[in-house]
CSV table of C-alpha atoms and ligand atoms in Angstrom, one decimal:
chain,number,residue,atom,x,y,z
I,5,MET,CA,12.4,-10.5,-14.8
I,6,ILE,CA,9.3,-8.4,-14.6
I,7,ARG,CA,8.2,-9.5,-18.1
I,8,GLU,CA,9.3,-13.1,-16.9
I,9,ALA,CA,6.7,-13.1,-13.8
I,10,ALA,CA,3.7,-11.4,-15.7
I,11,ASP,CA,4.2,-14.2,-18.4
I,12,TYR,CA,3.9,-16.8,-15.8
I,13,LEU,CA,0.8,-14.9,-13.7
I,14,ARG,CA,-0.9,-14.7,-17.4
I,15,GLN,CA,-0.4,-18.7,-17.8
I,16,ARG,CA,-1.7,-19.1,-14.0
I,17,ILE,CA,-4.6,-16.6,-14.6
I,18,ALA,CA,-6.0,-15.7,-17.9
I,19,SER,CA,-7.8,-12.3,-17.1
I,20,TRP,CA,-6.1,-10.3,-14.4
I,21,PRO,CA,-8.3,-7.6,-12.4
I,22,GLU,CA,-8.1,-4.0,-12.8
I,23,THR,CA,-7.9,-3.4,-9.2
I,24,ALA,CA,-5.4,-4.6,-6.9
I,25,ILE,CA,-4.9,-4.2,-2.7
I,26,VAL,CA,-1.9,-4.4,-1.2
I,27,LEU,CA,-2.5,-5.3,2.6
I,28,GLY,CA,-0.1,-3.8,4.9
I,29,SER,CA,0.4,-4.9,8.6
I,30,ALA,CA,-2.3,-7.0,9.9
I,31,GLN,CA,-4.7,-6.6,7.3
I,32,ALA,CA,-3.9,-10.0,5.6
I,33,SER,CA,-7.8,-11.1,7.2
I,34,PHE,CA,-9.7,-9.1,4.6
I,35,ALA,CA,-8.6,-12.2,2.0
I,36,GLY,CA,-11.6,-14.1,4.0
I,37,GLU,CA,-14.0,-11.3,2.0
I,38,LEU,CA,-13.0,-12.7,-1.1
I,39,VAL,CA,-15.1,-14.8,-3.2
I,40,ASN,CA,-13.8,-17.7,-5.6
I,41,PRO,CA,-10.1,-16.9,-4.5
I,42,VAL,CA,-7.6,-18.2,-6.3
I,43,SER,CA,-4.4,-18.0,-4.1
I,44,ILE,CA,-0.7,-18.1,-5.7
I,45,ASP,CA,2.3,-18.0,-3.5
I,46,PHE,CA,5.3,-15.6,-4.1
I,47,SER,CA,7.4,-18.2,-4.1
I,48,GLU,CA,6.0,-19.6,-7.5
I,49,ILE,CA,6.4,-16.6,-9.2
I,50,PRO,CA,9.7,-16.0,-10.8
I,51,GLY,CA,11.5,-13.4,-9.2
I,52,TRP,CA,8.9,-12.4,-6.9
I,53,PRO,CA,10.1,-11.2,-3.2
I,54,ALA,CA,8.9,-13.2,-0.4
I,55,PRO,CA,8.7,-11.1,2.9
I,56,SER,CA,10.0,-12.6,6.2
I,57,VAL,CA,8.5,-9.8,8.3
I,58,GLN,CA,5.8,-11.2,11.3
I,59,GLY,CA,1.9,-10.2,10.2
I,60,HIS,CA,2.5,-10.6,6.3
I,61,ALA,CA,1.8,-13.7,4.7
I,62,GLY,CA,3.3,-13.6,0.9
I,63,LYS,CA,0.9,-14.5,-1.7
I,64,LEU,CA,-1.2,-13.1,-4.4
I,65,ILE,CA,-5.2,-14.0,-3.9
I,66,VAL,CA,-7.5,-12.9,-7.0
I,67,GLY,CA,-11.2,-13.3,-6.5
I,68,GLU,CA,-14.0,-10.9,-6.5
I,69,ALA,CA,-14.8,-8.4,-3.7
I,70,ALA,CA,-18.5,-6.8,-3.3
I,71,GLY,CA,-18.8,-8.3,-7.0
I,72,VAL,CA,-16.0,-6.9,-8.0
I,73,PRO,CA,-12.5,-8.6,-9.7
I,74,VAL,CA,-9.4,-7.6,-7.2
I,75,THR,CA,-6.1,-9.1,-6.7
I,76,LEU,CA,-4.6,-8.8,-3.2
I,77,VAL,CA,-1.3,-8.4,-2.2
I,78,SER,CA,-1.0,-10.3,0.8
I,79,GLY,CA,2.1,-9.7,2.2
I,80,ARG,CA,4.5,-6.7,1.1
I,81,VAL,CA,8.3,-6.4,1.0
I,82,HIS,CA,10.0,-3.3,2.8
I,83,LEU,CA,13.2,-1.6,2.5
I,84,TYR,CA,14.0,-2.4,6.2
I,85,GLU,CA,14.3,-6.0,5.8
I,86,GLY,CA,17.0,-4.9,3.4
I,87,TRP,CA,15.4,-5.9,-0.3
I,88,THR,CA,16.4,-3.4,-2.9
I,89,PRO,CA,13.9,-0.3,-3.8
I,90,GLN,CA,13.1,-2.2,-7.5
I,91,GLN,CA,12.6,-5.8,-5.6
I,92,VAL,CA,10.2,-3.5,-3.2
I,93,VAL,CA,8.5,-2.4,-6.3
I,94,PHE,CA,8.8,-5.7,-8.6
I,95,GLY,CA,5.3,-7.1,-7.7
I,96,VAL,CA,3.4,-3.5,-8.8
I,97,ARG,CA,5.5,-3.1,-12.0
I,98,VAL,CA,4.4,-6.8,-12.5
I,99,LEU,CA,0.4,-6.3,-11.7
I,100,GLY,CA,0.9,-3.0,-14.2
I,101,LEU,CA,1.9,-5.4,-17.0
I,102,LEU,CA,-1.0,-7.4,-16.4
I,103,GLY,CA,-3.0,-4.2,-16.8
I,104,LEU,CA,-3.7,-2.6,-13.4
I,105,LYS,CA,-5.5,0.4,-13.7
I,106,ARG,CA,-6.7,0.8,-9.3
I,107,LEU,CA,-4.1,0.2,-6.4
I,108,ILE,CA,-5.4,0.7,-3.4
I,109,LEU,CA,-2.3,0.8,-0.8
I,110,THR,CA,-2.9,-0.2,2.6
I,111,ASN,CA,-0.5,0.3,5.7
I,112,ALA,CA,0.1,1.1,9.5
I,113,ALA,CA,1.0,4.4,10.3
I,114,GLY,CA,2.2,6.1,13.7
I,115,GLY,CA,-0.5,9.0,14.0
I,116,ILE,CA,1.5,12.7,14.1
I,117,LYS,CA,-1.7,15.0,13.9
I,118,PRO,CA,-2.8,15.2,17.5
I,119,SER,CA,-6.6,15.0,16.9
I,120,TYR,CA,-5.9,11.2,15.1
I,121,ARG,CA,-6.6,8.1,17.7
I,122,ARG,CA,-5.2,4.7,17.5
I,123,GLY,CA,-7.7,2.5,14.9
I,124,LEU,CA,-8.5,5.6,12.7
I,125,LEU,CA,-8.3,4.9,9.3
I,126,VAL,CA,-6.6,7.9,7.4
I,127,LEU,CA,-6.8,8.5,3.4
I,128,ILE,CA,-3.3,9.6,2.4
I,129,THR,CA,-3.5,13.1,0.3
I,130,ASP,CA,0.3,13.2,-0.4
I,131,HIS,CA,3.4,11.7,0.9
I,132,ILE,CA,7.0,12.8,1.8
I,133,ASN,CA,9.6,10.6,1.0
I,134,LEU,CA,12.5,10.4,3.5
I,135,GLN,CA,13.8,6.8,2.7
I,136,GLY,CA,16.8,8.1,0.9
I,137,SER,CA,15.9,6.1,-2.5
I,138,ASN,CA,13.6,5.9,-5.7
I,139,PRO,CA,12.6,2.6,-7.4
I,140,LEU,CA,13.2,4.7,-10.8
I,141,VAL,CA,16.9,5.6,-9.7
I,142,GLY,CA,18.9,3.8,-12.7
I,143,PRO,CA,18.2,3.3,-16.5
I,144,ASN,CA,14.4,4.3,-16.8
I,145,ASP,CA,12.5,1.7,-19.0
I,146,PRO,CA,10.2,4.0,-21.2
I,147,GLU,CA,7.7,1.3,-21.8
I,148,LEU,CA,6.8,1.6,-17.9
I,149,GLY,CA,6.4,5.4,-17.9
I,150,PRO,CA,8.6,8.6,-18.4
I,151,ARG,CA,11.7,9.5,-16.9
I,152,PHE,CA,10.8,12.3,-14.8
I,153,PRO,CA,7.0,11.5,-13.5
I,154,ASP,CA,4.8,14.2,-12.5
I,155,MET,CA,3.9,13.8,-9.0
I,156,THR,CA,1.5,16.3,-8.7
I,157,ARG,CA,-1.1,13.9,-8.0
I,158,VAL,CA,0.1,11.1,-7.1
I,159,TYR,CA,-3.3,9.5,-4.8
I,160,CYS,CA,-6.3,10.4,-6.9
I,161,PRO,CA,-8.5,13.1,-5.1
I,162,GLU,CA,-11.4,11.1,-6.8
I,163,PHE,CA,-10.9,7.9,-5.4
I,164,ARG,CA,-10.5,9.9,-2.2
I,165,ALA,CA,-13.4,11.5,-2.3
I,166,LEU,CA,-15.5,8.0,-3.3
I,167,ALA,CA,-13.6,6.5,0.0
I,168,LYS,CA,-15.4,9.3,1.8
I,169,SER,CA,-18.4,8.4,0.8
I,170,ALA,CA,-18.2,4.5,1.3
I,171,ALA,CA,-17.1,5.3,4.8
I,172,ALA,CA,-19.8,7.7,5.4
I,173,GLU,CA,-22.4,5.0,4.0
I,174,CYS,CA,-20.9,2.2,6.3
I,175,GLY,CA,-20.6,4.4,9.3
I,176,VAL,CA,-16.6,4.0,9.5
I,177,ASP,CA,-14.9,7.7,10.7
I,178,THR,CA,-11.6,8.6,8.5
I,179,GLY,CA,-9.1,11.6,8.6
I,180,GLU,CA,-7.5,12.9,5.8
I,181,GLY,CA,-3.1,13.1,5.6
I,182,VAL,CA,0.4,13.7,4.5
I,183,TYR,CA,2.2,10.0,4.7
I,184,ALA,CA,6.0,10.2,5.7
I,185,ALA,CA,7.6,7.3,4.2
I,186,MET,CA,10.6,6.5,6.7
I,187,LEU,CA,12.9,3.8,6.2
I,188,GLY,CA,12.5,1.7,9.8
I,189,PRO,CA,13.2,-0.6,10.8
I,190,SER,CA,13.2,1.2,14.5
I,191,PHE,CA,10.6,3.6,15.0
I,192,GLU,CA,11.0,7.5,14.8
I,193,THR,CA,12.4,9.4,17.9
I,194,PRO,CA,10.4,12.1,19.8
I,195,ALA,CA,12.6,14.8,18.1
I,196,GLU,CA,12.7,13.2,14.3
I,197,ILE,CA,8.3,13.2,14.8
I,198,GLY,CA,9.2,16.7,15.8
I,199,PHE,CA,10.7,17.5,12.5
I,200,LEU,CA,7.8,15.6,10.5
I,201,ARG,CA,5.5,17.9,12.1
I,202,ALA,CA,7.2,20.9,11.2
I,203,ILE,CA,7.8,19.5,7.5
I,204,GLY,CA,3.7,18.9,7.4
I,205,ALA,CA,3.6,15.2,7.9
I,206,ASP,CA,0.5,13.4,10.0
I,207,LEU,CA,1.5,10.3,9.4
I,208,ALA,CA,5.0,8.4,9.6
I,209,GLY,CA,5.5,4.9,8.5
I,210,MET,CA,8.3,2.3,6.8
I,211,SER,CA,5.9,1.6,3.1
I,212,THR,CA,3.9,2.6,0.7
I,213,VAL,CA,5.9,5.2,-1.1
I,214,PRO,CA,8.1,2.9,-3.6
I,215,GLU,CA,4.9,1.6,-4.7
I,216,ALA,CA,3.1,4.7,-5.2
I,217,ILE,CA,6.2,6.2,-7.1
I,218,THR,CA,6.1,3.5,-8.9
I,219,ALA,CA,2.2,3.1,-9.8
I,220,ASN,CA,2.3,6.7,-10.6
I,221,HIS,CA,5.1,6.3,-13.1
I,222,MET,CA,3.1,3.6,-14.7
I,223,GLY,CA,0.0,5.7,-14.7
I,224,ILE,CA,-2.1,3.9,-12.7
I,225,ARG,CA,-4.5,5.7,-10.1
I,226,ILE,CA,-3.5,5.3,-6.3
I,227,LEU,CA,-5.5,5.1,-3.1
I,228,GLY,CA,-3.4,4.9,0.3
I,229,ILE,CA,-5.1,4.1,3.7
I,230,SER,CA,-3.2,4.2,6.8
I,231,THR,CA,-4.3,2.6,9.9
I,232,VAL,CA,-3.0,4.5,12.8
I,233,THR,CA,-1.7,2.0,15.0
I,234,ASN,CA,-0.2,4.1,17.7
I,235,MET,CA,0.3,7.7,18.2
I,236,ALA,CA,3.7,8.7,16.8
I,237,ALA,CA,6.6,8.5,19.4
I,238,GLY,CA,6.8,11.1,22.1
I,239,MET,CA,3.3,11.3,21.7
I,240,GLN,CA,2.3,8.1,24.0
I,241,ALA,CA,4.6,6.0,26.7
I,242,GLU,CA,6.4,3.8,24.2
I,243,LEU,CA,6.1,1.8,20.9
I,244,SER,CA,5.9,-1.7,20.1
I,245,HIS,CA,5.2,-4.1,17.0
I,246,THR,CA,3.0,-6.1,19.0
I,247,GLU,CA,0.4,-3.1,19.5
I,248,VAL,CA,1.0,-2.3,15.7
I,249,LEU,CA,-0.3,-5.7,14.7
I,250,GLU,CA,-3.3,-5.6,17.8
I,251,ILE,CA,-4.4,-2.1,16.8
I,252,GLY,CA,-4.3,-3.1,13.1
I,253,ARG,CA,-6.0,-6.5,13.2
I,254,SER,CA,-9.0,-4.9,15.7
I,255,SER,CA,-9.3,-2.2,13.2
I,256,ALA,CA,-9.7,-4.7,10.4
I,257,ALA,CA,-13.1,-4.8,10.2
I,258,ASP,CA,-13.6,-1.4,9.8
I,259,LEU,CA,-11.1,-1.5,6.7
I,260,ALA,CA,-13.0,-4.3,5.0
I,261,SER,CA,-16.5,-1.9,5.5
I,262,LEU,CA,-14.7,0.4,4.0
I,263,LEU,CA,-13.5,-1.3,1.3
I,264,LEU,CA,-16.3,-3.1,0.2
I,265,ALA,CA,-18.2,-0.1,0.3
I,266,LEU,CA,-15.5,1.2,-2.5
I,267,LEU,CA,-14.8,-1.1,-4.6
I,268,PRO,CA,-18.7,-0.8,-6.5
I,269,LYS,CA,-17.8,3.0,-7.1
I,270,LEU,CA,-14.0,2.6,-8.4
I,271,LYS,CA,-15.2,2.6,-12.1
I,272,SER,CA,-13.2,4.6,-13.7
D,326,HPA,N1,6.3,4.8,12.5
D,326,HPA,C1,6.6,4.6,11.5
D,326,HPA,N2,5.7,3.2,11.0
D,326,HPA,C2,5.3,2.8,11.6
D,326,HPA,C3,4.1,3.5,13.3
D,326,HPA,C4,5.2,4.5,13.4
D,326,HPA,O1,5.0,5.2,14.6
D,326,HPA,N3,3.5,2.7,13.4
D,326,HPA,C5,3.1,1.5,12.2
D,326,HPA,N4,4.2,1.9,11.5
């Protein structure tokens, strides 16, 4: 199925960008930054799962941002919606078959590190997978990658350094941290956040990790950027999806500035 989707997309667009950005909750507005955009609805692509959650649109948009060819994945699907791990990573695999080299994964996350604040952009240094699944379970397709991929440097340190200098150039404040992936869809309890803090997590979220595991399997270099949309459970009065969307949207301008300053730097 991934090959069928890749063949279909090759017919639609002859030359696919080597860089893609997966836009998380409330970050779809970045699509407005693309020059000469060509948009393809997920529903047109054979096998591509179409999302349901509020704040996610469901299309691929190919164009140029800051002069750099880029594919935007607007509307990722999540495990908590009931999609299988293989469906969740379908798009990453298809883009990998189309020659993707660099993947920027953005998301909304709860901040566990006390020095974080709402709206802060955090560069992901590593992750802890607590989703209870792994998209690589099942027969391995050696054309995609090895059976037992190394996970020592999933998030490219060089990309992170470039992102930090891009952020400094445009006056955007960033943090760094470890992202813990939870299944969701309920937010964590304060006791779970205490556990996550104890095991070294700085952020809690419900996405990104399946895509990162899959891209790493395929040898694609990854940058992960979380928007802290709320402090984690027990650190603020209560949590709501409305707040996640509101803070996500209000910090979208910072994310856009950072991405536009960063894209021309990502050459390797
Ligand atoms: N926990 C998990 N996922 C999230 C959160 C959170 O606090 N905020 C946004 N996504």
